[in-house]
Amino acid sequence: MTIYDFTMKDNKGNDVSLSEYKGKVLLVVNTATGCGFTPQYESMEKIYRGLKEKGFEILDFPCNQFGSQAPGTDDEIQEFCTMKYDTTFPRFSKIEVNGEGESPLYSYLKSQKSGILGKNIKWNFTKFLIDREGNVVERYGPNTDPTKILKDIEDLL
């Protein structure tokens, strides 16, 4: 099993097979618009624009499970991210990353790489780095700014 075996809803409600990203290096991130880490959108977008042509994608999964910091609708989240941070990477529909309603994608990601305090996602902006074959290579905590993992991304490209 790889990440390519999952189909997710984009922020317009359309099914997107993650197999569309075969052969690309991916950074999968659970995000929130009202979090102290929300400014990471700026560095994520800068990295995305610099590496997209080399086969890099960021998959943004808004999540409202941590302090209700992503309370908006999918459209409101999209508008916020594009207006405030000029983001252009793919954004998906809001999901849950822990608990009974957690997305099967996140069950899989967590089964591949645990965090420092176990498998559960501890907060917004936890990041999973995926290689071109769909394997989970690394997991980074919310405190890790994307600029700090740029070399890891470039190594996979």
PDB file of C-alpha atoms in Angstrom:
ATOM      1  CA  MET A   1       0.000   0.000   0.000  1.00  0.00           C
ATOM      2  CA  THR A   2       1.133   3.561  -0.747  1.00  0.00           C
ATOM      3  CA  ILE A   3      -0.383   7.010  -0.585  1.00  0.00           C
ATOM      4  CA  TYR A   4      -1.502   6.483  -4.188  1.00  0.00           C
ATOM      5  CA  ASP A   5      -4.174   4.025  -3.041  1.00  0.00           C
ATOM      6  CA  PHE A   6      -6.278   6.817  -1.502  1.00  0.00           C
ATOM      7  CA  THR A   7      -8.939   9.041  -3.009  1.00  0.00           C
ATOM      8  CA  MET A   8      -9.706  12.303  -1.251  1.00  0.00           C
ATOM      9  CA  LYS A   9     -12.193  15.127  -1.749  1.00  0.00           C
ATOM     10  CA  ASP A  10     -10.765  18.387  -3.016  1.00  0.00           C
ATOM     11  CA  ASN A  11     -12.007  21.665  -1.576  1.00  0.00           C
ATOM     12  CA  LYS A  12     -14.829  21.707  -4.159  1.00  0.00           C
ATOM     13  CA  GLY A  13     -16.057  18.234  -3.166  1.00  0.00           C
ATOM     14  CA  ASN A  14     -14.607  16.395  -6.169  1.00  0.00           C
ATOM     15  CA  ASP A  15     -12.896  13.019  -5.805  1.00  0.00           C
ATOM     16  CA  VAL A  16      -9.154  13.181  -6.403  1.00  0.00           C
ATOM     17  CA  SER A  17      -7.149   9.981  -6.647  1.00  0.00           C
ATOM     18  CA  LEU A  18      -3.782  10.571  -5.054  1.00  0.00           C
ATOM     19  CA  SER A  19      -2.391   8.368  -7.834  1.00  0.00           C
ATOM     20  CA  GLU A  20      -2.507  11.632  -9.849  1.00  0.00           C
ATOM     21  CA  TYR A  21       0.634  12.543  -7.902  1.00  0.00           C
ATOM     22  CA  LYS A  22       2.636   9.428  -8.848  1.00  0.00           C
ATOM     23  CA  GLY A  23       6.261  10.242  -9.502  1.00  0.00           C
ATOM     24  CA  LYS A  24       6.189  13.451  -7.460  1.00  0.00           C
ATOM     25  CA  VAL A  25       7.672  14.307  -4.093  1.00  0.00           C
ATOM     26  CA  LEU A  26       4.844  15.278  -1.739  1.00  0.00           C
ATOM     27  CA  LEU A  27       4.530  17.201   1.483  1.00  0.00           C
ATOM     28  CA  VAL A  28       1.212  16.332   3.147  1.00  0.00           C
ATOM     29  CA  VAL A  29       0.187  18.854   5.816  1.00  0.00           C
ATOM     30  CA  ASN A  30      -2.814  19.202   8.127  1.00  0.00           C
ATOM     31  CA  THR A  31      -3.450  22.924   8.368  1.00  0.00           C
ATOM     32  CA  ALA A  32      -5.568  25.541  10.104  1.00  0.00           C
ATOM     33  CA  THR A  33      -6.247  29.178   9.288  1.00  0.00           C
ATOM     34  CA  GLY A  34      -6.308  30.487  12.877  1.00  0.00           C
ATOM     35  CA  CYS A  35      -3.246  28.784  14.333  1.00  0.00           C
ATOM     36  CA  GLY A  36       0.032  30.220  15.558  1.00  0.00           C
ATOM     37  CA  PHE A  37       1.686  28.132  12.828  1.00  0.00           C
ATOM     38  CA  THR A  38      -0.557  29.500  10.042  1.00  0.00           C
ATOM     39  CA  PRO A  39       2.236  31.825   8.812  1.00  0.00           C
ATOM     40  CA  GLN A  40       4.003  28.634   7.637  1.00  0.00           C
ATOM     41  CA  TYR A  41       1.758  28.959   4.584  1.00  0.00           C
ATOM     42  CA  GLU A  42       4.155  31.681   3.419  1.00  0.00           C
ATOM     43  CA  SER A  43       7.258  29.457   3.462  1.00  0.00           C
ATOM     44  CA  MET A  44       5.281  26.503   2.103  1.00  0.00           C
ATOM     45  CA  GLU A  45       4.195  28.588  -0.889  1.00  0.00           C
ATOM     46  CA  LYS A  46       7.715  29.887  -1.494  1.00  0.00           C
ATOM     47  CA  ILE A  47       9.111  26.336  -1.521  1.00  0.00           C
ATOM     48  CA  TYR A  48       6.240  25.140  -3.699  1.00  0.00           C
ATOM     49  CA  ARG A  49       6.795  27.817  -6.317  1.00  0.00           C
ATOM     50  CA  GLY A  50      10.517  27.118  -6.377  1.00  0.00           C
ATOM     51  CA  LEU A  51      10.242  23.335  -6.704  1.00  0.00           C
ATOM     52  CA  LYS A  52       6.924  22.631  -8.446  1.00  0.00           C
ATOM     53  CA  GLU A  53       8.572  22.393 -11.871  1.00  0.00           C
ATOM     54  CA  LYS A  54      10.965  19.751 -10.479  1.00  0.00           C
ATOM     55  CA  GLY A  55       8.077  17.512  -9.425  1.00  0.00           C
ATOM     56  CA  PHE A  56       7.158  18.746  -5.936  1.00  0.00           C
ATOM     57  CA  GLU A  57       3.604  19.112  -4.604  1.00  0.00           C
ATOM     58  CA  ILE A  58       2.134  20.194  -1.285  1.00  0.00           C
ATOM     59  CA  LEU A  59      -1.187  18.602  -0.347  1.00  0.00           C
ATOM     60  CA  ASP A  60      -3.043  20.787   2.144  1.00  0.00           C
ATOM     61  CA  PHE A  61      -5.639  19.133   4.382  1.00  0.00           C
ATOM     62  CA  PRO A  62      -7.418  21.655   6.633  1.00  0.00           C
ATOM     63  CA  CYS A  63      -8.392  20.246  10.017  1.00  0.00           C
ATOM     64  CA  ASN A  64     -10.492  21.805  12.785  1.00  0.00           C
ATOM     65  CA  GLN A  65      -9.626  19.268  15.502  1.00  0.00           C
ATOM     66  CA  PHE A  66      -7.052  21.363  17.349  1.00  0.00           C
ATOM     67  CA  GLY A  67      -8.488  24.329  19.212  1.00  0.00           C
ATOM     68  CA  SER A  68     -11.173  24.828  16.531  1.00  0.00           C
ATOM     69  CA  GLN A  69      -8.587  26.789  14.551  1.00  0.00           C
ATOM     70  CA  ALA A  70     -10.027  25.972  11.094  1.00  0.00           C
ATOM     71  CA  PRO A  71     -13.714  26.795  11.649  1.00  0.00           C
ATOM     72  CA  GLY A  72     -14.537  28.020   8.150  1.00  0.00           C
ATOM     73  CA  THR A  73     -16.074  26.231   5.210  1.00  0.00           C
ATOM     74  CA  ASP A  74     -13.820  24.828   2.490  1.00  0.00           C
ATOM     75  CA  ASP A  75     -14.567  27.932   0.385  1.00  0.00           C
ATOM     76  CA  GLU A  76     -13.759  30.295   3.277  1.00  0.00           C
ATOM     77  CA  ILE A  77     -10.487  28.480   3.965  1.00  0.00           C
ATOM     78  CA  GLN A  78      -9.554  28.648   0.271  1.00  0.00           C
ATOM     79  CA  GLU A  79     -10.334  32.363   0.152  1.00  0.00           C
ATOM     80  CA  PHE A  80      -8.309  33.064   3.302  1.00  0.00           C
ATOM     81  CA  CYS A  81      -5.267  31.133   2.071  1.00  0.00           C
ATOM     82  CA  THR A  82      -5.243  32.678  -1.381  1.00  0.00           C
ATOM     83  CA  MET A  83      -5.956  36.228  -0.208  1.00  0.00           C
ATOM     84  CA  LYS A  84      -3.620  36.295   2.812  1.00  0.00           C
ATOM     85  CA  TYR A  85      -0.807  33.970   1.654  1.00  0.00           C
ATOM     86  CA  ASP A  86      -1.334  33.743  -2.134  1.00  0.00           C
ATOM     87  CA  THR A  87      -1.198  29.940  -1.959  1.00  0.00           C
ATOM     88  CA  THR A  88      -1.416  27.983  -5.185  1.00  0.00           C
ATOM     89  CA  PHE A  89      -0.817  24.386  -4.057  1.00  0.00           C
ATOM     90  CA  PRO A  90      -3.679  21.861  -3.939  1.00  0.00           C
ATOM     91  CA  ARG A  91      -6.088  22.217  -1.021  1.00  0.00           C
ATOM     92  CA  PHE A  92      -8.465  19.462  -0.060  1.00  0.00           C
ATOM     93  CA  SER A  93     -11.692  19.348   1.883  1.00  0.00           C
ATOM     94  CA  LYS A  94     -11.487  19.636   5.660  1.00  0.00           C
ATOM     95  CA  ILE A  95     -10.775  16.305   7.358  1.00  0.00           C
ATOM     96  CA  GLU A  96     -10.142  14.770  10.765  1.00  0.00           C
ATOM     97  CA  VAL A  97      -6.672  13.391  11.444  1.00  0.00           C
ATOM     98  CA  ASN A  98      -7.326  11.647  14.785  1.00  0.00           C
ATOM     99  CA  GLY A  99     -10.125   9.694  16.417  1.00  0.00           C
ATOM    100  CA  GLU A 100     -13.204   7.845  15.220  1.00  0.00           C
ATOM    101  CA  GLY A 101     -13.741  10.097  12.206  1.00  0.00           C
ATOM    102  CA  GLU A 102     -10.132  10.224  11.093  1.00  0.00           C
ATOM    103  CA  SER A 103      -9.379  10.034   7.422  1.00  0.00           C
ATOM    104  CA  PRO A 104      -8.061   6.636   6.253  1.00  0.00           C
ATOM    105  CA  LEU A 105      -5.230   8.586   4.599  1.00  0.00           C
ATOM    106  CA  TYR A 106      -4.090   9.841   7.992  1.00  0.00           C
ATOM    107  CA  SER A 107      -4.487   6.397   9.552  1.00  0.00           C
ATOM    108  CA  TYR A 108      -2.082   5.184   6.880  1.00  0.00           C
ATOM    109  CA  LEU A 109       0.379   8.077   7.240  1.00  0.00           C
ATOM    110  CA  LYS A 110       0.509   7.665  11.018  1.00  0.00           C
ATOM    111  CA  SER A 111       1.039   3.903  10.660  1.00  0.00           C
ATOM    112  CA  GLN A 112       4.117   4.634   8.536  1.00  0.00           C
ATOM    113  CA  LYS A 113       5.753   7.296  10.737  1.00  0.00           C
ATOM    114  CA  SER A 114       5.057   7.958  14.397  1.00  0.00           C
ATOM    115  CA  GLY A 115       5.786  11.276  16.029  1.00  0.00           C
ATOM    116  CA  ILE A 116       7.894  11.921  19.104  1.00  0.00           C
ATOM    117  CA  LEU A 117       4.892  11.356  21.359  1.00  0.00           C
ATOM    118  CA  GLY A 118       3.320   8.464  19.447  1.00  0.00           C
ATOM    119  CA  LYS A 119       1.184   8.010  16.363  1.00  0.00           C
ATOM    120  CA  ASN A 120      -1.506  10.649  16.946  1.00  0.00           C
ATOM    121  CA  ILE A 121      -1.198  14.023  15.286  1.00  0.00           C
ATOM    122  CA  LYS A 122      -0.534  16.474  18.104  1.00  0.00           C
ATOM    123  CA  TRP A 123      -1.390  19.761  16.382  1.00  0.00           C
ATOM    124  CA  ASN A 124      -1.886  21.665  13.146  1.00  0.00           C
ATOM    125  CA  PHE A 125       0.929  21.759  10.574  1.00  0.00           C
ATOM    126  CA  THR A 126       2.277  18.264  11.146  1.00  0.00           C
ATOM    127  CA  LYS A 127       4.035  17.365   7.903  1.00  0.00           C
ATOM    128  CA  PHE A 128       4.667  14.075   6.105  1.00  0.00           C
ATOM    129  CA  LEU A 129       7.299  13.894   3.361  1.00  0.00           C
ATOM    130  CA  ILE A 130       6.548  11.344   0.635  1.00  0.00           C
ATOM    131  CA  ASP A 131       9.050  10.130  -1.988  1.00  0.00           C
ATOM    132  CA  ARG A 132       8.385   9.682  -5.713  1.00  0.00           C
ATOM    133  CA  GLU A 133       7.321   6.055  -5.138  1.00  0.00           C
ATOM    134  CA  GLY A 134       4.637   7.041  -2.625  1.00  0.00           C
ATOM    135  CA  ASN A 135       6.542   5.984   0.490  1.00  0.00           C
ATOM    136  CA  VAL A 136       6.392   8.013   3.707  1.00  0.00           C
ATOM    137  CA  VAL A 137       9.986   9.104   4.263  1.00  0.00           C
ATOM    138  CA  GLU A 138       9.711  11.437   7.250  1.00  0.00           C
ATOM    139  CA  ARG A 139       7.319  13.104   9.665  1.00  0.00           C
ATOM    140  CA  TYR A 140       7.909  16.610  11.012  1.00  0.00           C
ATOM    141  CA  GLY A 141       6.192  18.276  13.939  1.00  0.00           C
ATOM    142  CA  PRO A 142       4.248  21.536  13.781  1.00  0.00           C
ATOM    143  CA  ASN A 143       7.228  23.519  15.122  1.00  0.00           C
ATOM    144  CA  THR A 144       9.319  22.557  12.088  1.00  0.00           C
ATOM    145  CA  ASP A 145       9.122  25.381   9.587  1.00  0.00           C
ATOM    146  CA  PRO A 146       9.094  24.073   6.013  1.00  0.00           C
ATOM    147  CA  THR A 147      12.318  25.967   5.268  1.00  0.00           C
ATOM    148  CA  LYS A 148      14.074  23.640   7.724  1.00  0.00           C
ATOM    149  CA  ILE A 149      13.150  20.583   5.605  1.00  0.00           C
ATOM    150  CA  LEU A 150      13.987  22.119   2.241  1.00  0.00           C
ATOM    151  CA  LYS A 151      17.173  20.042   1.928  1.00  0.00           C
ATOM    152  CA  ASP A 152      15.239  16.825   2.625  1.00  0.00           C
ATOM    153  CA  ILE A 153      12.782  17.746  -0.134  1.00  0.00           C
ATOM    154  CA  GLU A 154      15.542  18.633  -2.578  1.00  0.00           C
ATOM    155  CA  ASP A 155      17.348  15.357  -1.844  1.00  0.00           C
ATOM    156  CA  LEU A 156      14.246  13.434  -2.944  1.00  0.00           C
ATOM    157  CA  LEU A 157      13.852  15.484  -6.113  1.00  0.00           C
TER     158      LEU A 157
END
